[in-house]
Amino acid sequence: MLPITGHVQTSLVDFPEKIATLFFFSGCNLRCPYCHNSSLFEVPPQEKWLSRDYIISDIQKRLKFIDGVSFSGGETSLYEELIDLVKEIKERFGIDVKIDSNGLKPEFIEKILPYLSYIAIDIKTTPDLYGELGCKLPKKEVEQKLLATKELLEKQTNAKVEYRTTMYPKLVESYERLCKMADFIPENAVYYLQRFICDNAYSAEAKASESYSMEQLERMAMEMRRITKRDKIFVRTYLQ
Ligand code: SF4
């Protein structure tokens, strides 16, 4: 069984251009200060997990109303069993599947990729600052893993690739850092600078932190497009 503990029956915003049903994992290998899902950090007892039968039958029931299934977290790549579940969903229903991941497990991404239509990777900051996210890996290993994920996603042709960064000023304080981060983003990816919202942030410091304004973010995106010579860099906000 998988520690899938949350379910949003239909979402119009999670899976681009799709009406999707959305499942959430508990458990994460990071502790991002700005995380809005800190209730999902720890894995609760198994009786709180949604069973595979529930997930399959719920998707079946909803097929007339949805055209996508999305898995988010927590961190999806911690759970190898998800590969088999996604394969089953794809084969039984032929429906598009998306996952979100922090990209630190390229070996998982390689195995699940053939069954995905969309993958969204969170690149948080440059590898030297991943320690601030509670990441236990040394900088060199973070770098290798993010580059391996990038290479995999650059080569594949199945899935649309999105990268995004929550623009928490402490972790992305300069163009210099943003441009270094671009080295870890595949050329074929669309890249979103997402507005950081301090409400419900995990750490007290993040809760008290200022956000960049939409105008600042638009300027950053424009400047990044110019510096990196990439067109597909945009700003996104889910909340006002
Ligand atoms: S933002 Fe994502 S990767 Fe970071 S702690 Fe929250 S769930 Fe984990």
mmCIF file of C-alpha atoms in Angstrom, residues 47-222:
data_model
loop_
_atom_site.group_PDB
_atom_site.id
_atom_site.type_symbol
_atom_site.label_atom_id
_atom_site.label_comp_id
_atom_site.label_asym_id
_atom_site.label_seq_id
_atom_site.Cartn_x
_atom_site.Cartn_y
_atom_site.Cartn_z
ATOM 1 C CA GLU A 47 -5.440 2.880 8.558
ATOM 2 C CA LYS A 48 -5.443 6.510 7.344
ATOM 3 C CA TRP A 49 -4.085 5.598 3.895
ATOM 4 C CA LEU A 50 -6.383 5.376 0.879
ATOM 5 C CA SER A 51 -6.335 1.866 -0.498
ATOM 6 C CA ARG A 52 -5.344 1.064 -4.056
ATOM 7 C CA ASP A 53 -8.845 -0.342 -4.625
ATOM 8 C CA TYR A 54 -10.383 2.935 -3.487
ATOM 9 C CA ILE A 55 -8.130 4.921 -5.838
ATOM 10 C CA ILE A 56 -8.849 2.715 -8.857
ATOM 11 C CA SER A 57 -12.589 2.567 -8.260
ATOM 12 C CA ASP A 58 -12.776 6.300 -7.594
ATOM 13 C CA ILE A 59 -11.039 7.078 -10.888
ATOM 14 C CA GLN A 60 -13.362 4.655 -12.673
ATOM 15 C CA LYS A 61 -16.407 6.339 -11.142
ATOM 16 C CA ARG A 62 -15.163 9.777 -12.153
ATOM 17 C CA LEU A 63 -14.059 8.976 -15.716
ATOM 18 C CA LYS A 64 -16.927 10.916 -17.327
ATOM 19 C CA PHE A 65 -15.914 14.092 -15.539
ATOM 20 C CA ILE A 66 -12.117 14.054 -15.559
ATOM 21 C CA ASP A 67 -9.389 13.759 -18.142
ATOM 22 C CA GLY A 68 -6.415 13.536 -15.832
ATOM 23 C CA VAL A 69 -5.104 12.020 -12.614
ATOM 24 C CA SER A 70 -2.494 13.849 -10.597
ATOM 25 C CA PHE A 71 -0.236 12.700 -7.740
ATOM 26 C CA SER A 72 1.352 15.246 -5.467
ATOM 27 C CA GLY A 73 2.729 15.398 -1.949
ATOM 28 C CA GLY A 74 4.600 15.164 0.206
ATOM 29 C CA GLU A 75 7.032 13.593 -2.214
ATOM 30 C CA THR A 76 5.854 11.114 -4.829
ATOM 31 C CA SER A 77 9.292 9.741 -5.722
ATOM 32 C CA LEU A 78 9.768 8.121 -2.317
ATOM 33 C CA TYR A 79 7.307 5.380 -3.257
ATOM 34 C CA GLU A 80 8.342 2.859 -5.917
ATOM 35 C CA GLU A 81 4.900 1.243 -5.766
ATOM 36 C CA LEU A 82 3.470 4.350 -7.404
ATOM 37 C CA ILE A 83 5.080 3.249 -10.685
ATOM 38 C CA ASP A 84 2.890 0.174 -10.796
ATOM 39 C CA LEU A 85 -0.226 2.118 -9.809
ATOM 40 C CA VAL A 86 0.339 4.724 -12.513
ATOM 41 C CA LYS A 87 0.950 1.948 -15.046
ATOM 42 C CA GLU A 88 -2.336 0.313 -14.073
ATOM 43 C CA ILE A 89 -4.238 3.632 -14.319
ATOM 44 C CA LYS A 90 -2.749 4.324 -17.725
ATOM 45 C CA GLU A 91 -3.411 0.821 -19.059
ATOM 46 C CA ARG A 92 -6.935 0.418 -17.663
ATOM 47 C CA PHE A 93 -8.304 3.880 -18.313
ATOM 48 C CA GLY A 94 -5.987 5.403 -20.925
ATOM 49 C CA ILE A 95 -6.174 8.636 -18.970
ATOM 50 C CA ASP A 96 -3.365 11.185 -18.659
ATOM 51 C CA VAL A 97 -1.325 11.045 -15.455
ATOM 52 C CA LYS A 98 0.813 13.775 -13.890
ATOM 53 C CA ILE A 99 3.168 13.678 -10.938
ATOM 54 C CA ASP A 100 4.880 16.409 -8.941
ATOM 55 C CA SER A 101 8.358 15.756 -7.584
ATOM 56 C CA ASN A 102 11.357 17.559 -6.181
ATOM 57 C CA GLY A 103 13.556 15.760 -8.734
ATOM 58 C CA LEU A 104 16.007 14.284 -6.228
ATOM 59 C CA LYS A 105 15.307 10.664 -7.252
ATOM 60 C CA PRO A 106 16.177 10.397 -10.937
ATOM 61 C CA GLU A 107 16.140 6.584 -10.757
ATOM 62 C CA PHE A 108 12.424 6.725 -9.830
ATOM 63 C CA ILE A 109 11.678 9.312 -12.501
ATOM 64 C CA GLU A 110 13.323 7.169 -15.150
ATOM 65 C CA LYS A 111 11.060 4.227 -14.299
ATOM 66 C CA ILE A 112 7.766 6.143 -14.068
ATOM 67 C CA LEU A 113 8.321 8.426 -17.055
ATOM 68 C CA PRO A 114 6.971 6.069 -19.758
ATOM 69 C CA TYR A 115 3.521 6.197 -18.111
ATOM 70 C CA LEU A 116 3.296 9.947 -17.568
ATOM 71 C CA SER A 117 1.801 12.704 -19.693
ATOM 72 C CA TYR A 118 3.061 15.502 -17.467
ATOM 73 C CA ILE A 119 5.738 15.917 -14.825
ATOM 74 C CA ALA A 120 6.273 18.977 -12.655
ATOM 75 C CA ILE A 121 9.617 19.344 -10.888
ATOM 76 C CA ASP A 122 10.213 21.803 -8.073
ATOM 77 C CA ILE A 123 13.657 23.300 -8.235
ATOM 78 C CA LYS A 124 13.994 25.067 -4.945
ATOM 79 C CA THR A 125 17.280 26.989 -5.127
ATOM 80 C CA THR A 126 20.900 26.223 -6.080
ATOM 81 C CA PRO A 127 22.323 22.909 -4.742
ATOM 82 C CA ASP A 128 24.511 24.648 -2.125
ATOM 83 C CA LEU A 129 21.388 25.859 -0.297
ATOM 84 C CA TYR A 130 19.468 22.563 -0.196
ATOM 85 C CA GLY A 131 20.687 22.113 3.373
ATOM 86 C CA GLU A 132 18.339 24.995 4.278
ATOM 87 C CA LEU A 133 15.501 22.754 3.082
ATOM 88 C CA GLY A 134 16.426 19.984 5.468
ATOM 89 C CA CYS A 135 18.034 17.991 2.645
ATOM 90 C CA LYS A 136 20.478 15.428 4.058
ATOM 91 C CA LEU A 137 22.463 15.033 0.813
ATOM 92 C CA PRO A 138 25.749 16.870 0.297
ATOM 93 C CA LYS A 139 25.765 19.654 -2.294
ATOM 94 C CA LYS A 140 27.627 17.526 -4.866
ATOM 95 C CA GLU A 141 25.018 14.780 -4.683
ATOM 96 C CA VAL A 142 22.120 17.252 -4.975
ATOM 97 C CA GLU A 143 23.824 18.626 -8.050
ATOM 98 C CA GLN A 144 24.302 15.161 -9.587
ATOM 99 C CA LYS A 145 20.708 14.151 -8.930
ATOM 100 C CA LEU A 146 19.188 17.328 -10.310
ATOM 101 C CA LEU A 147 21.401 17.056 -13.393
ATOM 102 C CA ALA A 148 20.476 13.398 -13.894
ATOM 103 C CA THR A 149 16.779 14.331 -13.692
ATOM 104 C CA LYS A 150 17.341 17.154 -16.148
ATOM 105 C CA GLU A 151 19.089 14.845 -18.618
ATOM 106 C CA LEU A 152 16.332 12.251 -18.416
ATOM 107 C CA LEU A 153 13.607 14.800 -19.005
ATOM 108 C CA GLU A 154 15.486 16.460 -21.827
ATOM 109 C CA LYS A 155 15.755 13.149 -23.682
ATOM 110 C CA GLN A 156 12.195 11.905 -23.300
ATOM 111 C CA THR A 157 9.343 12.714 -25.676
ATOM 112 C CA ASN A 158 6.278 11.343 -23.843
ATOM 113 C CA ALA A 159 5.519 13.847 -21.175
ATOM 114 C CA LYS A 160 5.232 17.607 -20.970
ATOM 115 C CA VAL A 161 7.823 18.941 -18.560
ATOM 116 C CA GLU A 162 7.278 21.753 -16.104
ATOM 117 C CA TYR A 163 9.798 23.154 -13.651
ATOM 118 C CA ARG A 164 8.832 25.690 -11.023
ATOM 119 C CA THR A 165 10.335 27.590 -8.155
ATOM 120 C CA THR A 166 8.509 29.008 -5.179
ATOM 121 C CA MET A 167 10.044 32.467 -5.025
ATOM 122 C CA TYR A 168 10.914 32.565 -1.339
ATOM 123 C CA PRO A 169 13.312 35.541 -1.170
ATOM 124 C CA LYS A 170 15.738 33.887 1.243
ATOM 125 C CA LEU A 171 16.398 31.038 -1.214
ATOM 126 C CA VAL A 172 16.187 32.993 -4.476
ATOM 127 C CA GLU A 173 17.530 36.394 -3.642
ATOM 128 C CA SER A 174 19.318 37.274 -6.886
ATOM 129 C CA TYR A 175 19.350 36.893 -10.658
ATOM 130 C CA GLU A 176 22.713 35.282 -10.265
ATOM 131 C CA ARG A 177 21.156 32.456 -8.258
ATOM 132 C CA LEU A 178 18.168 32.139 -10.602
ATOM 133 C CA CYS A 179 20.473 31.897 -13.599
ATOM 134 C CA LYS A 180 22.579 29.200 -11.883
ATOM 135 C CA MET A 181 19.352 27.281 -11.237
ATOM 136 C CA ALA A 182 18.569 27.405 -14.956
ATOM 137 C CA ASP A 183 21.548 25.069 -15.518
ATOM 138 C CA PHE A 184 19.449 22.336 -13.854
ATOM 139 C CA ILE A 185 16.331 22.942 -15.956
ATOM 140 C CA PRO A 186 15.878 21.096 -19.265
ATOM 141 C CA GLU A 187 15.666 23.224 -22.410
ATOM 142 C CA ASN A 188 12.273 21.686 -23.260
ATOM 143 C CA ALA A 189 10.679 22.626 -19.922
ATOM 144 C CA VAL A 190 8.271 25.404 -19.242
ATOM 145 C CA TYR A 191 9.502 27.216 -16.131
ATOM 146 C CA TYR A 192 7.277 29.048 -13.644
ATOM 147 C CA LEU A 193 8.352 31.493 -10.972
ATOM 148 C CA GLN A 194 5.629 30.905 -8.401
ATOM 149 C CA ARG A 195 4.699 33.621 -5.961
ATOM 150 C CA PHE A 196 5.597 32.745 -2.368
ATOM 151 C CA ILE A 197 2.676 33.257 0.007
ATOM 152 C CA CYS A 198 3.638 33.397 3.657
ATOM 153 C CA ASP A 199 0.235 32.286 5.051
ATOM 154 C CA ASN A 200 0.434 28.696 6.291
ATOM 155 C CA ALA A 201 4.182 28.500 5.681
ATOM 156 C CA TYR A 202 5.941 25.797 7.704
ATOM 157 C CA SER A 203 8.680 27.859 9.394
ATOM 158 C CA ALA A 204 8.146 30.886 11.607
ATOM 159 C CA GLU A 205 10.757 32.759 9.589
ATOM 160 C CA ALA A 206 8.922 32.098 6.328
ATOM 161 C CA LYS A 207 5.594 33.069 7.908
ATOM 162 C CA ALA A 208 7.088 36.469 8.740
ATOM 163 C CA SER A 209 8.829 36.877 5.392
ATOM 164 C CA GLU A 210 7.883 39.347 2.649
ATOM 165 C CA SER A 211 6.937 38.071 -0.816
ATOM 166 C CA TYR A 212 8.089 39.463 -4.104
ATOM 167 C CA SER A 213 5.315 41.483 -5.715
ATOM 168 C CA MET A 214 3.842 40.325 -9.017
ATOM 169 C CA GLU A 215 5.561 43.274 -10.702
ATOM 170 C CA GLN A 216 8.947 42.189 -9.310
ATOM 171 C CA LEU A 217 8.340 38.622 -10.428
ATOM 172 C CA GLU A 218 7.322 39.728 -13.931
ATOM 173 C CA ARG A 219 10.537 41.759 -14.170
ATOM 174 C CA MET A 220 12.586 38.776 -12.965
ATOM 175 C CA ALA A 221 10.944 36.481 -15.519
ATOM 176 C CA MET A 222 11.616 38.997 -18.277
#
